[in-house]
Short mmCIF file of C-alpha atoms and ligand atoms in Angstrom, two decimals:
data_model
loop_
_atom_site.label_atom_id
_atom_site.label_comp_id
_atom_site.label_asym_id
_atom_site.label_seq_id
_atom_site.Cartn_x
_atom_site.Cartn_y
_atom_site.Cartn_z
CA MET A 1 43.60 -17.04 -33.17
CA PRO A 2 40.42 -19.34 -33.47
CA ASP A 3 38.30 -18.55 -36.54
CA ALA A 4 35.53 -16.18 -35.98
CA HIS A 5 32.19 -18.00 -35.31
CA PRO A 6 29.99 -18.07 -38.43
CA LEU A 7 26.79 -16.90 -36.78
CA ALA A 8 25.93 -13.15 -37.32
CA GLU A 9 25.40 -12.12 -33.65
CA PRO A 10 23.64 -8.87 -32.52
CA PRO A 11 25.50 -7.22 -29.80
CA SER A 12 24.31 -7.88 -26.28
CA LEU A 13 22.44 -5.18 -24.36
CA ASP A 14 25.45 -4.53 -22.07
CA PRO A 15 27.21 -1.19 -22.60
CA PRO A 16 30.22 -1.18 -24.93
CA ASP A 17 31.90 1.08 -22.53
CA TRP A 18 31.43 0.05 -18.77
CA GLU A 19 33.07 3.10 -17.50
CA HIS A 20 30.68 5.34 -19.37
CA ALA A 21 27.78 3.33 -18.07
CA ARG A 22 29.08 3.76 -14.55
CA ALA A 23 29.39 7.55 -14.99
CA LEU A 24 25.86 7.63 -16.29
CA LEU A 25 24.50 5.64 -13.50
CA HIS A 26 26.27 7.95 -10.90
CA ALA A 27 24.89 11.02 -12.54
CA ALA A 28 21.39 9.54 -12.55
CA ALA A 29 21.87 8.58 -8.82
CA ASP A 30 22.92 12.19 -8.13
CA ARG A 31 19.80 13.65 -9.69
CA CYS A 32 17.69 11.10 -7.75
CA ILE A 33 19.33 12.03 -4.49
CA GLU A 34 19.29 15.71 -5.24
CA GLN A 35 15.38 15.52 -6.01
CA LEU A 36 14.78 13.78 -2.61
CA ARG A 37 17.08 16.24 -0.76
CA ASP A 38 15.22 19.20 -2.15
CA ILE A 39 11.85 17.50 -2.25
CA ARG A 40 10.03 20.45 -0.66
CA ALA A 41 10.59 22.39 -3.88
CA HIS A 42 9.29 19.44 -5.89
CA PRO A 43 5.44 18.86 -5.13
CA TRP A 44 3.14 17.00 -7.44
CA ARG A 45 2.68 18.87 -10.68
CA PRO A 46 0.28 18.12 -13.73
CA VAL A 47 1.92 16.32 -16.55
CA ASP A 48 2.80 18.55 -19.50
CA ALA A 49 4.15 18.26 -22.93
CA ARG A 50 7.81 18.01 -21.79
CA LEU A 51 6.94 14.49 -20.58
CA LEU A 52 4.63 13.49 -23.29
CA ASP A 53 7.16 14.69 -26.04
CA ALA A 54 9.96 13.04 -24.27
CA ILE A 55 8.32 9.35 -23.88
CA ARG A 56 6.97 9.01 -27.44
CA LEU A 57 7.97 5.54 -28.72
CA ASP A 58 7.06 6.10 -32.28
CA ALA A 59 10.70 6.19 -33.44
CA ALA A 60 11.82 3.12 -31.25
CA ALA A 61 12.61 0.91 -34.10
CA ARG A 62 16.23 1.80 -33.74
CA GLY A 63 17.54 2.64 -30.24
CA HIS A 64 18.57 5.99 -29.19
CA GLY A 65 21.12 4.76 -26.87
CA LEU A 66 21.52 4.60 -22.94
CA ASP A 67 22.62 8.42 -22.66
CA ASP A 68 19.35 9.48 -24.32
CA ALA A 69 17.34 7.14 -22.53
CA VAL A 70 18.84 8.14 -19.07
CA GLU A 71 18.40 11.87 -19.90
CA ARG A 72 14.73 11.38 -20.87
CA MET A 73 14.00 9.50 -17.66
CA VAL A 74 15.86 11.77 -15.31
CA GLY A 75 15.09 15.13 -17.11
CA ALA A 76 11.59 14.59 -18.23
CA THR A 77 10.04 11.76 -16.18
CA LEU A 78 11.58 12.24 -12.76
CA PRO A 79 9.90 15.62 -12.01
CA PHE A 80 6.43 14.11 -12.76
CA HIS A 81 6.25 11.94 -9.63
CA SER A 82 2.82 11.23 -8.06
CA GLY A 83 3.46 13.52 -5.23
CA ASN A 84 3.59 11.02 -2.29
CA VAL A 85 7.35 11.87 -1.75
CA HIS A 86 6.49 15.40 -0.65
CA PRO A 87 6.09 16.13 3.06
CA GLY A 88 2.71 17.82 2.34
CA PHE A 89 1.07 14.82 0.81
CA PHE A 90 -1.78 13.36 2.63
CA GLY A 91 -3.87 12.04 -0.23
CA TRP A 92 -5.50 8.54 -0.33
CA VAL A 93 -3.13 6.37 1.83
CA GLN A 94 0.22 6.38 0.19
CA GLY A 95 3.70 6.18 1.63
CA THR A 96 6.87 8.20 0.92
CA GLY A 97 9.58 5.55 0.20
CA ASN A 98 13.11 5.91 1.70
CA VAL A 99 16.70 6.07 0.72
CA ALA A 100 17.81 2.62 1.96
CA ALA A 101 14.89 0.90 -0.06
CA LEU A 102 16.13 3.05 -3.03
CA VAL A 103 19.53 1.64 -2.79
CA ALA A 104 17.93 -1.76 -2.27
CA GLU A 105 15.90 -1.37 -5.61
CA LEU A 106 19.22 -0.83 -7.41
CA ILE A 107 20.79 -3.82 -5.95
CA ALA A 108 17.46 -5.99 -6.50
CA ALA A 109 17.59 -4.83 -10.13
CA THR A 110 21.27 -5.75 -10.45
CA MET A 111 20.58 -9.21 -9.13
CA ASN A 112 17.45 -9.50 -11.25
CA SER A 113 16.36 -12.44 -9.09
CA ASN A 114 13.18 -14.52 -9.91
CA CYS A 115 11.94 -15.25 -6.53
CA GLY A 116 9.38 -17.85 -7.56
CA GLY A 117 11.77 -20.63 -6.32
CA ARG A 118 15.16 -22.29 -6.42
CA ASP A 119 18.28 -21.75 -4.24
CA HIS A 120 19.51 -18.24 -4.17
CA GLY A 121 20.02 -15.31 -1.85
CA ALA A 122 16.88 -13.42 -2.53
CA VAL A 123 14.57 -16.14 -1.20
CA TYR A 124 16.44 -16.41 2.04
CA VAL A 125 16.02 -12.60 2.45
CA GLU A 126 12.36 -12.93 1.73
CA ARG A 127 11.87 -15.78 4.23
CA GLU A 128 13.75 -13.76 6.90
CA VAL A 129 11.43 -10.68 6.42
CA ILE A 130 8.41 -12.96 6.56
CA ARG A 131 9.73 -14.61 9.75
CA TRP A 132 10.31 -11.19 11.33
CA CYS A 133 6.85 -9.99 10.28
CA ALA A 134 5.03 -13.16 11.61
CA GLY A 135 6.90 -12.48 14.99
CA CYS A 136 6.08 -8.91 14.87
CA PHE A 137 2.24 -9.57 14.42
CA GLY A 138 2.42 -12.30 17.18
CA LEU A 139 1.71 -15.16 14.74
CA PRO A 140 3.09 -18.59 15.43
CA ASP A 141 6.03 -20.45 13.87
CA THR A 142 3.62 -22.26 11.63
CA THR A 143 2.91 -19.06 9.66
CA GLY A 144 3.49 -18.80 5.95
CA GLY A 145 3.80 -15.76 3.78
CA VAL A 146 4.47 -14.33 0.24
CA PHE A 147 5.34 -10.91 -0.97
CA VAL A 148 2.89 -9.55 -3.38
CA SER A 149 2.08 -6.17 -5.04
CA GLY A 150 -0.31 -4.90 -2.41
CA THR A 151 -3.17 -5.69 -0.23
CA SER A 152 -5.63 -6.21 -3.08
CA GLN A 153 -3.55 -9.15 -4.31
CA ALA A 154 -2.91 -10.39 -0.74
CA THR A 155 -6.76 -10.35 -0.26
CA VAL A 156 -7.42 -12.51 -3.41
CA LEU A 157 -4.89 -15.16 -2.02
CA ALA A 158 -6.30 -15.02 1.49
CA LEU A 159 -9.96 -15.56 0.33
CA ALA A 160 -8.85 -18.36 -2.09
CA ALA A 161 -7.29 -20.21 1.05
CA ALA A 162 -10.55 -19.29 3.08
CA ARG A 163 -12.71 -20.68 0.38
CA GLN A 164 -10.82 -23.84 0.23
CA GLN A 165 -10.72 -24.43 3.93
CA ALA A 166 -14.48 -24.16 3.91
CA LEU A 167 -15.15 -26.30 0.84
CA GLY A 168 -12.19 -28.92 1.18
CA ASP A 169 -9.15 -29.46 -0.92
CA GLU A 170 -11.18 -30.90 -3.70
CA SER A 171 -12.80 -27.53 -4.51
CA ARG A 172 -9.42 -26.66 -6.00
CA ARG A 173 -10.27 -28.75 -9.02
CA GLY A 174 -13.97 -28.58 -8.67
CA GLY A 175 -14.42 -25.00 -8.00
CA LEU A 176 -17.70 -24.04 -6.58
CA SER A 177 -19.84 -26.66 -8.23
CA GLY A 178 -22.21 -28.27 -6.03
CA SER A 179 -21.50 -26.25 -3.00
CA VAL A 180 -23.97 -24.00 -1.11
CA PRO A 181 -23.52 -20.34 -1.48
CA LEU A 182 -20.76 -18.84 0.70
CA ALA A 183 -20.90 -15.46 2.33
CA LEU A 184 -18.29 -13.10 3.80
CA TYR A 185 -18.73 -10.27 6.38
CA ALA A 186 -16.98 -6.87 6.31
CA ALA A 187 -17.84 -3.59 7.88
CA ASP A 188 -19.54 -0.73 6.02
CA GLY A 189 -16.52 1.12 4.66
CA SER A 190 -14.34 -1.76 4.15
CA HIS A 191 -12.07 -1.70 1.16
CA SER A 192 -13.44 -2.42 -2.43
CA ALA A 193 -10.41 -4.88 -2.83
CA ILE A 194 -12.58 -7.41 -0.76
CA GLY A 195 -15.54 -7.40 -3.26
CA LYS A 196 -13.18 -7.65 -6.13
CA ALA A 197 -11.47 -10.64 -4.54
CA LEU A 198 -14.83 -12.25 -3.98
CA GLU A 199 -15.46 -11.90 -7.51
CA LEU A 200 -12.11 -13.35 -8.62
CA VAL A 201 -12.37 -16.54 -6.40
CA GLY A 202 -15.83 -17.13 -7.92
CA ILE A 203 -18.03 -16.39 -5.06
CA GLY A 204 -19.30 -13.12 -6.24
CA SER A 205 -19.38 -9.72 -4.62
CA ARG A 206 -23.12 -10.24 -4.02
CA MET A 207 -22.12 -12.55 -1.18
CA LEU A 208 -20.25 -9.67 0.70
CA ARG A 209 -22.37 -8.78 3.73
CA THR A 210 -21.92 -5.33 4.71
CA VAL A 211 -22.07 -5.08 8.37
CA PRO A 212 -23.15 -1.66 9.88
CA VAL A 213 -20.69 0.07 12.15
CA ASP A 214 -20.98 1.15 15.77
CA ALA A 215 -21.67 5.01 15.67
CA GLY A 216 -19.36 5.75 18.51
CA THR A 217 -16.19 3.70 17.56
CA GLY A 218 -16.60 3.40 13.76
CA GLY A 219 -15.81 -0.32 14.16
CA MET A 220 -17.90 -3.31 13.11
CA ASP A 221 -21.06 -3.73 15.02
CA LEU A 222 -20.75 -7.29 16.54
CA ALA A 223 -24.46 -7.73 17.36
CA ALA A 224 -25.33 -6.71 13.82
CA LEU A 225 -22.57 -9.26 12.57
CA ALA A 226 -24.00 -12.04 14.59
CA ALA A 227 -27.55 -11.32 13.45
CA LEU A 228 -26.51 -11.45 9.62
CA VAL A 229 -24.65 -14.74 10.19
CA ALA A 230 -27.62 -16.22 11.76
CA ASP A 231 -29.94 -15.04 9.08
CA ASP A 232 -27.59 -16.46 6.41
CA ARG A 233 -27.43 -19.77 8.17
CA ALA A 234 -31.30 -19.89 8.46
CA ALA A 235 -31.56 -19.20 4.77
CA GLY A 236 -29.14 -22.11 3.69
CA VAL A 237 -26.20 -19.65 2.81
CA ARG A 238 -22.86 -20.80 4.47
CA PRO A 239 -20.88 -18.04 6.18
CA PHE A 240 -17.13 -18.77 5.70
CA CYS A 241 -15.16 -15.52 6.47
CA VAL A 242 -15.11 -12.41 8.43
CA VAL A 243 -12.83 -9.46 7.42
CA GLY A 244 -11.65 -7.19 10.13
CA THR A 245 -10.38 -3.92 8.85
CA ALA A 246 -7.41 -2.40 10.68
CA GLY A 247 -7.62 1.21 9.41
CA SER A 248 -10.40 1.80 6.87
CA ALA A 249 -9.81 3.62 3.67
CA GLY A 250 -12.58 6.12 4.47
CA VAL A 251 -12.11 7.58 8.05
CA GLY A 252 -9.35 5.23 9.33
CA ALA A 253 -11.66 3.18 11.47
CA PHE A 254 -10.61 0.02 13.12
CA ASP A 255 -12.81 -3.05 13.72
CA PRO A 256 -12.65 -4.74 17.22
CA LEU A 257 -10.28 -7.30 16.06
CA ASP A 258 -10.06 -9.42 19.28
CA GLU A 259 -13.88 -9.69 19.65
CA LEU A 260 -14.05 -10.49 15.91
CA ALA A 261 -11.48 -13.35 16.44
CA THR A 262 -13.51 -14.70 19.34
CA PHE A 263 -16.68 -14.64 17.22
CA CYS A 264 -14.85 -16.37 14.31
CA THR A 265 -13.55 -19.14 16.56
CA ARG A 266 -17.05 -19.76 17.94
CA GLU A 267 -18.75 -19.86 14.56
CA GLY A 268 -15.86 -21.73 12.81
CA LEU A 269 -15.05 -18.86 10.27
CA TRP A 270 -11.82 -17.73 8.79
CA PHE A 271 -10.70 -14.53 10.18
CA HIS A 272 -8.98 -12.41 7.80
CA VAL A 273 -7.51 -8.90 8.66
CA ASP A 274 -7.26 -6.13 5.99
CA GLY A 275 -4.20 -4.26 7.56
CA ALA A 276 -3.18 -2.44 4.51
CA TYR A 277 -1.94 0.60 6.33
CA GLY A 278 -3.26 0.27 10.04
CA ALA A 279 -1.75 -3.02 10.80
CA TRP A 280 1.34 -1.01 11.53
CA ALA A 281 -0.35 0.50 14.55
CA ARG A 282 1.02 -2.70 16.07
CA ILE A 283 4.41 -1.01 16.52
CA ALA A 284 3.12 2.43 17.60
CA ASP A 285 3.16 3.70 21.22
CA PRO A 286 0.01 3.35 23.24
CA PRO A 287 -2.80 4.22 22.91
CA TRP A 288 -2.51 3.61 19.11
CA ARG A 289 -1.11 0.19 19.43
CA SER A 290 -4.29 -1.20 21.14
CA LEU A 291 -6.22 -0.32 17.99
CA VAL A 292 -5.01 -3.70 16.56
CA ASN A 293 -5.35 -5.94 19.64
CA GLY A 294 -6.32 -9.36 18.48
CA ILE A 295 -4.58 -9.14 15.02
CA GLU A 296 -2.45 -11.96 16.43
CA ARG A 297 -5.40 -14.26 16.38
CA ALA A 298 -6.06 -13.74 12.58
CA ASP A 299 -6.04 -16.61 10.05
CA SER A 300 -4.62 -14.35 7.62
CA ILE A 301 -3.36 -10.73 7.37
CA ALA A 302 -2.86 -8.66 4.22
CA LEU A 303 -0.72 -5.53 4.70
CA ASP A 304 1.44 -3.06 2.80
CA PHE A 305 4.97 -1.81 3.42
CA HIS A 306 4.31 0.82 0.73
CA LYS A 307 1.83 2.79 2.89
CA TRP A 308 2.89 2.95 6.55
CA MET A 309 6.33 1.41 6.49
CA PHE A 310 7.46 3.99 4.14
CA VAL A 311 9.03 1.55 1.50
CA GLN A 312 8.79 2.18 -2.20
CA TYR A 313 5.90 0.79 -4.36
CA ASP A 314 4.96 -1.90 -4.76
CA CYS A 315 5.31 -4.00 -1.69
CA GLY A 316 2.66 -5.87 0.02
CA LEU A 317 2.66 -9.04 2.14
CA LEU A 318 0.19 -12.08 2.94
CA LEU A 319 0.64 -13.62 6.14
CA MET A 320 -0.98 -16.79 6.82
CA ARG A 321 -1.36 -18.64 10.18
CA ASP A 322 -1.30 -22.12 8.70
CA GLU A 323 1.46 -22.39 6.16
CA ALA A 324 0.12 -25.87 5.21
CA ARG A 325 -3.18 -24.48 4.30
CA GLN A 326 -1.29 -21.77 2.15
CA ARG A 327 0.63 -24.61 0.28
CA ALA A 328 -2.40 -26.69 0.01
CA THR A 329 -4.20 -23.76 -1.74
CA PHE A 330 -1.40 -22.88 -4.25
CA ALA A 331 1.14 -25.64 -4.58
CA ALA A 332 1.52 -26.94 -8.25
CA ARG A 333 4.75 -28.38 -9.65
CA PRO A 334 4.73 -29.61 -13.13
CA SER A 335 7.78 -31.59 -14.20
CA TYR A 336 9.67 -28.48 -15.65
CA LEU A 337 9.35 -27.06 -12.04
CA GLU A 338 10.42 -30.20 -10.18
CA SER A 339 12.95 -29.27 -7.51
CA GLN A 340 16.38 -30.82 -7.20
CA GLN A 341 18.19 -32.34 -4.10
CA ALA A 342 20.71 -29.58 -4.47
CA GLY A 343 22.07 -27.01 -6.71
CA LEU A 344 20.34 -23.93 -7.99
CA GLY A 345 17.16 -26.13 -8.64
CA GLY A 346 17.00 -27.04 -4.98
CA GLY A 347 16.16 -24.67 -1.97
CA GLU A 348 12.64 -25.89 -1.10
CA PRO A 349 10.18 -24.55 -0.07
CA TRP A 350 9.35 -22.35 -3.23
CA PHE A 351 7.56 -19.18 -3.10
CA CYS A 352 5.44 -20.07 -6.33
CA ASP A 353 3.68 -22.61 -3.94
CA TYR A 354 2.41 -19.79 -1.75
CA GLY A 355 0.53 -17.80 -4.21
CA THR A 356 -0.34 -17.39 -7.82
CA ASP A 357 2.92 -15.80 -9.20
CA LEU A 358 5.60 -17.79 -10.61
CA SER A 359 7.85 -15.08 -11.89
CA ARG A 360 8.40 -12.81 -8.94
CA GLY A 361 10.74 -9.87 -8.22
CA PHE A 362 12.76 -9.25 -5.02
CA ARG A 363 10.52 -7.07 -3.05
CA ALA A 364 11.69 -8.27 0.23
CA LEU A 365 15.07 -6.60 -0.04
CA LYS A 366 13.66 -3.11 0.24
CA VAL A 367 11.85 -4.05 3.40
CA TRP A 368 14.91 -5.77 4.87
CA ALA A 369 17.08 -2.59 4.02
CA THR A 370 14.47 -0.29 5.65
CA LEU A 371 14.28 -2.50 8.76
CA HIS A 372 17.98 -3.00 8.96
CA ALA A 373 18.96 0.60 8.30
CA TYR A 374 16.53 2.46 10.47
CA GLY A 375 15.27 -0.13 12.90
CA VAL A 376 11.93 -0.88 14.21
CA GLN A 377 12.19 1.78 17.02
CA HIS A 378 12.66 4.51 14.57
CA LEU A 379 9.88 3.32 12.28
CA ALA A 380 7.76 3.02 15.25
CA ALA A 381 8.42 6.63 16.24
CA LEU A 382 7.38 7.74 12.80
CA VAL A 383 4.13 5.74 12.93
CA THR A 384 3.34 7.14 16.39
CA GLY A 385 4.45 10.78 15.12
CA ASN A 386 1.98 10.40 12.16
CA CYS A 387 -0.83 9.63 14.57
CA ARG A 388 0.25 12.76 16.79
CA LEU A 389 0.23 14.79 13.70
CA ALA A 390 -3.34 13.65 12.75
CA ALA A 391 -4.42 14.66 16.31
CA TYR A 392 -2.68 18.04 15.91
CA MET A 393 -4.51 18.54 12.74
CA ALA A 394 -7.77 17.70 14.24
CA ARG A 395 -7.11 20.38 17.05
CA ARG A 396 -6.29 22.89 14.43
CA VAL A 397 -9.44 22.13 12.49
CA SER A 398 -11.41 22.25 15.70
CA ALA A 399 -10.06 25.65 16.52
CA ALA A 400 -10.80 27.08 13.10
CA PRO A 401 -14.26 28.65 12.72
CA GLU A 402 -14.38 28.08 8.95
CA LEU A 403 -13.87 24.36 9.47
CA ARG A 404 -15.52 21.22 10.96
CA LEU A 405 -14.20 17.74 11.95
CA ALA A 406 -16.02 15.15 10.03
CA ALA A 407 -15.04 12.13 12.31
CA PRO A 408 -13.15 11.33 15.37
CA VAL A 409 -9.35 10.64 14.59
CA ARG A 410 -8.36 7.33 15.66
CA SER A 411 -5.03 6.88 14.11
CA SER A 412 -3.24 8.87 11.29
CA VAL A 413 -6.36 9.88 9.17
CA CYS A 414 -8.06 13.07 9.74
CA CYS A 415 -11.44 13.89 7.79
CA PHE A 416 -12.89 17.37 7.95
CA GLY A 417 -14.35 20.02 5.81
CA VAL A 418 -15.95 23.52 5.54
CA ALA A 419 -18.38 24.50 8.34
CA VAL A 420 -21.37 24.62 6.11
CA ASP A 421 -24.66 23.11 6.98
CA ASP A 422 -25.95 22.34 3.53
CA ASP A 423 -24.48 18.92 2.57
CA GLU A 424 -24.41 19.79 -1.26
CA ASP A 425 -22.80 23.18 -0.78
CA ALA A 426 -20.34 21.71 1.67
CA SER A 427 -19.52 18.81 -0.73
CA ARG A 428 -18.82 21.17 -3.64
CA GLN A 429 -16.74 23.43 -1.67
CA ASN A 430 -14.74 20.45 -0.18
CA ALA A 431 -14.12 18.98 -3.51
CA ALA A 432 -13.14 22.17 -4.97
CA ILE A 433 -10.74 22.90 -2.00
CA ALA A 434 -9.08 19.46 -2.57
CA VAL A 435 -8.47 20.19 -6.46
CA THR A 436 -7.41 23.74 -5.91
CA LEU A 437 -4.83 22.64 -3.20
CA GLN A 438 -3.37 20.07 -5.59
CA MET A 439 -3.16 22.63 -8.41
CA GLN A 440 -1.42 25.16 -6.18
CA GLY A 441 1.43 22.71 -5.76
CA GLY A 442 1.43 22.76 -1.94
CA CYS A 443 -0.26 20.07 0.16
CA VAL A 444 -2.15 17.20 -1.14
CA LEU A 445 -5.66 16.16 0.47
CA SER A 446 -7.99 13.74 -1.09
CA THR A 447 -11.78 13.46 -0.42
CA THR A 448 -14.17 10.82 0.81
CA ARG A 449 -17.93 10.53 1.44
CA TRP A 450 -18.79 10.75 5.17
CA GLY A 451 -22.01 11.70 7.00
CA GLY A 452 -23.81 12.33 3.67
CA ARG A 453 -21.28 14.67 2.17
CA THR A 454 -17.89 14.73 0.49
CA VAL A 455 -15.23 15.70 3.02
CA LEU A 456 -11.53 16.39 2.91
CA ARG A 457 -9.33 13.57 3.80
CA ALA A 458 -5.75 13.57 5.18
CA ALA A 459 -4.16 10.28 5.63
CA ILE A 460 -0.70 10.85 7.30
CA THR A 461 1.53 8.10 6.40
CA ASN A 462 4.52 10.23 5.68
CA GLN A 463 7.85 9.97 7.17
CA ARG A 464 8.87 13.54 6.08
CA THR A 465 5.87 15.58 7.41
CA ARG A 466 6.55 17.94 10.31
CA ALA A 467 4.06 20.04 12.29
CA HIS A 468 4.73 23.22 10.10
CA ASP A 469 3.49 21.03 7.06
CA ILE A 470 0.18 20.61 8.89
CA ASP A 471 0.01 24.32 9.82
CA ALA A 472 0.77 25.19 6.24
CA CYS A 473 -2.19 22.73 5.00
CA ILE A 474 -4.64 23.98 7.32
CA ASP A 475 -3.80 27.61 6.82
CA ALA A 476 -4.15 26.97 3.04
CA VAL A 477 -7.62 25.16 3.42
CA ARG A 478 -8.74 28.13 5.72
CA GLU A 479 -7.75 30.70 3.19
CA LEU A 480 -9.76 28.87 0.53
CA ALA A 481 -12.76 28.19 2.82
CA ALA A 482 -13.02 31.85 3.55
CA ARG A 483 -12.93 32.60 -0.12
CA ARG A 484 -16.56 32.48 -1.59
CA PRO A 485 -16.94 31.05 -4.06
CA ILE A 486 -13.82 28.99 -4.22
CA ASP A 487 -11.90 29.31 -7.47
CA PHE A 488 -12.32 26.17 -9.37
CA ALA A 489 -8.93 24.56 -10.08
CA GLU A 490 -9.42 24.29 -13.84
CA ALA A 491 -8.98 28.04 -13.91
CA THR A 492 -6.02 27.79 -11.50
CA PRO A 493 -2.56 27.55 -13.22
CA TRP A 494 -0.15 25.16 -11.34
CA ARG A 495 2.28 27.10 -9.20
CA PRO A 496 4.20 25.74 -6.26
CA ALA A 497 2.73 27.24 -3.01
CA PRO A 498 5.20 29.21 -0.93
CA THR A 499 5.00 26.54 1.61
CA ALA A 500 6.73 24.18 -0.96
CA LYS A 501 10.05 26.13 -0.44
CA LEU A 502 10.33 25.69 3.28
CA PRO A 503 13.65 24.19 4.40
C1 LIG B 601 -7.95 -0.53 3.98
C2 LIG B 601 -7.36 -0.89 2.64
N1 LIG B 601 -7.47 -2.11 2.03
C3 LIG B 601 -7.03 -2.45 0.99
C4 LIG B 601 -6.25 -1.57 0.20
C5 LIG B 601 -5.63 -1.89 -1.04
O1 LIG B 601 -4.37 -2.05 -1.11
P1 LIG B 601 -3.34 -1.97 -2.32
O2 LIG B 601 -3.51 -0.51 -2.87
O3 LIG B 601 -1.96 -2.15 -1.74
O4 LIG B 601 -3.73 -3.07 -3.17
C6 LIG B 601 -6.19 -0.23 0.61
C7 LIG B 601 -5.48 0.66 -0.13
O5 LIG B 601 -5.47 1.98 0.02
C8 LIG B 601 -6.68 0.16 1.85
O6 LIG B 601 -6.54 1.36 2.42
#
């Protein structure tokens, strides 16, 4: 027997009894599967003392053990999800997740890969998913890409590359010093992520030119865009980028991407597409697919899998037509990151050269699992089905005397509200309906401002929704709209609506 080592070693974090850990994990997996299986009985609910008491960390100096941690997570945390796993969830723009990606999350956590670089399985999976996505969006073989948290982060990276393209590679070190002011153009109603990204890349959100939209299509008005660009040039401002939105966060509007691509080519501007959810119309049936005609001509596309590809949060992607431009914008390899000819330290190219993150998780696996398990045809049918459900919701709204459609439904977003002429009164009622529905524990709608009033907004990016969920939602809204004044939710105790128990 060798002598015991003289160091006093704390035990590792591994379980002393692996069989016990296995049983705990299996039991937790059972509870997760059961929650998803019975999800209709588990709509969003307000956080209560059960969770707050269970998560207190005041006594965390000494560990409470794996059993206790698992019980608090499964027993007290799991029920308080954010609602988007429920089939009646249509708020904001959020996806549902899926079981293949859930298993992928477990496997990715087991591998605990750092996908910033080096030579290991996860980076090959990420490259393969990016290759598939580039093909799906009609981008050339020169396309680069990187998984990020979401479209907001992808937009920052895209605008950094666009800025560098405009100012030259020296601007990486010199920043904006000495350059003329740069301007970016995006349609009225485009996402706030664009202004934030402009702030972060040093250009400033004041240089975001808001382009009016065409009243008929809701997409960017090309004549107005041309006029704004010409005005800026005349004033000594340098236009550098146009952002086309595929599916706006307000009413789900689509800009005319093909025409924008032509304009950008003519004017020498970077063409970025914010396709956070709407890019996936690319795989839908006609007529929805044509909403994104021209996306294949973009210099960069920001999109999410956690919205309309039903993959668990967080999961966004930046695609860039010119991989060399992406590398020129971000590559930085100090000596401690030099790559090797072979071995674990090989495996060029490294993803840390395609964005800002060096330490990166294995997001691509849950996308790979989703694509491989269900196939593009099934996912496409769900995307198309969501568009059909939104059109069905619009028909139900139009047929209800208490309700009024706020904007034409173009893809899977339906905005509507009470049929009341006074904007203030209508806004108050629509806002109260949204909160009351949430507090009832049935369907979830959010609100947006449109046509001078607050309206209800359903964004259907939900693989679980069926027509009867739309019926239940519209019936519930009609019931509230008929009730004057509407009960304010503050006075409404949370109770799962009867619709939550549907099979
Ligand atoms: C059109 C649009 N752009 C950008 C974003 C921001 O995306 P993310 O939340 O993934 O950062 C969203 C989010 O809803 C969006 O709808």
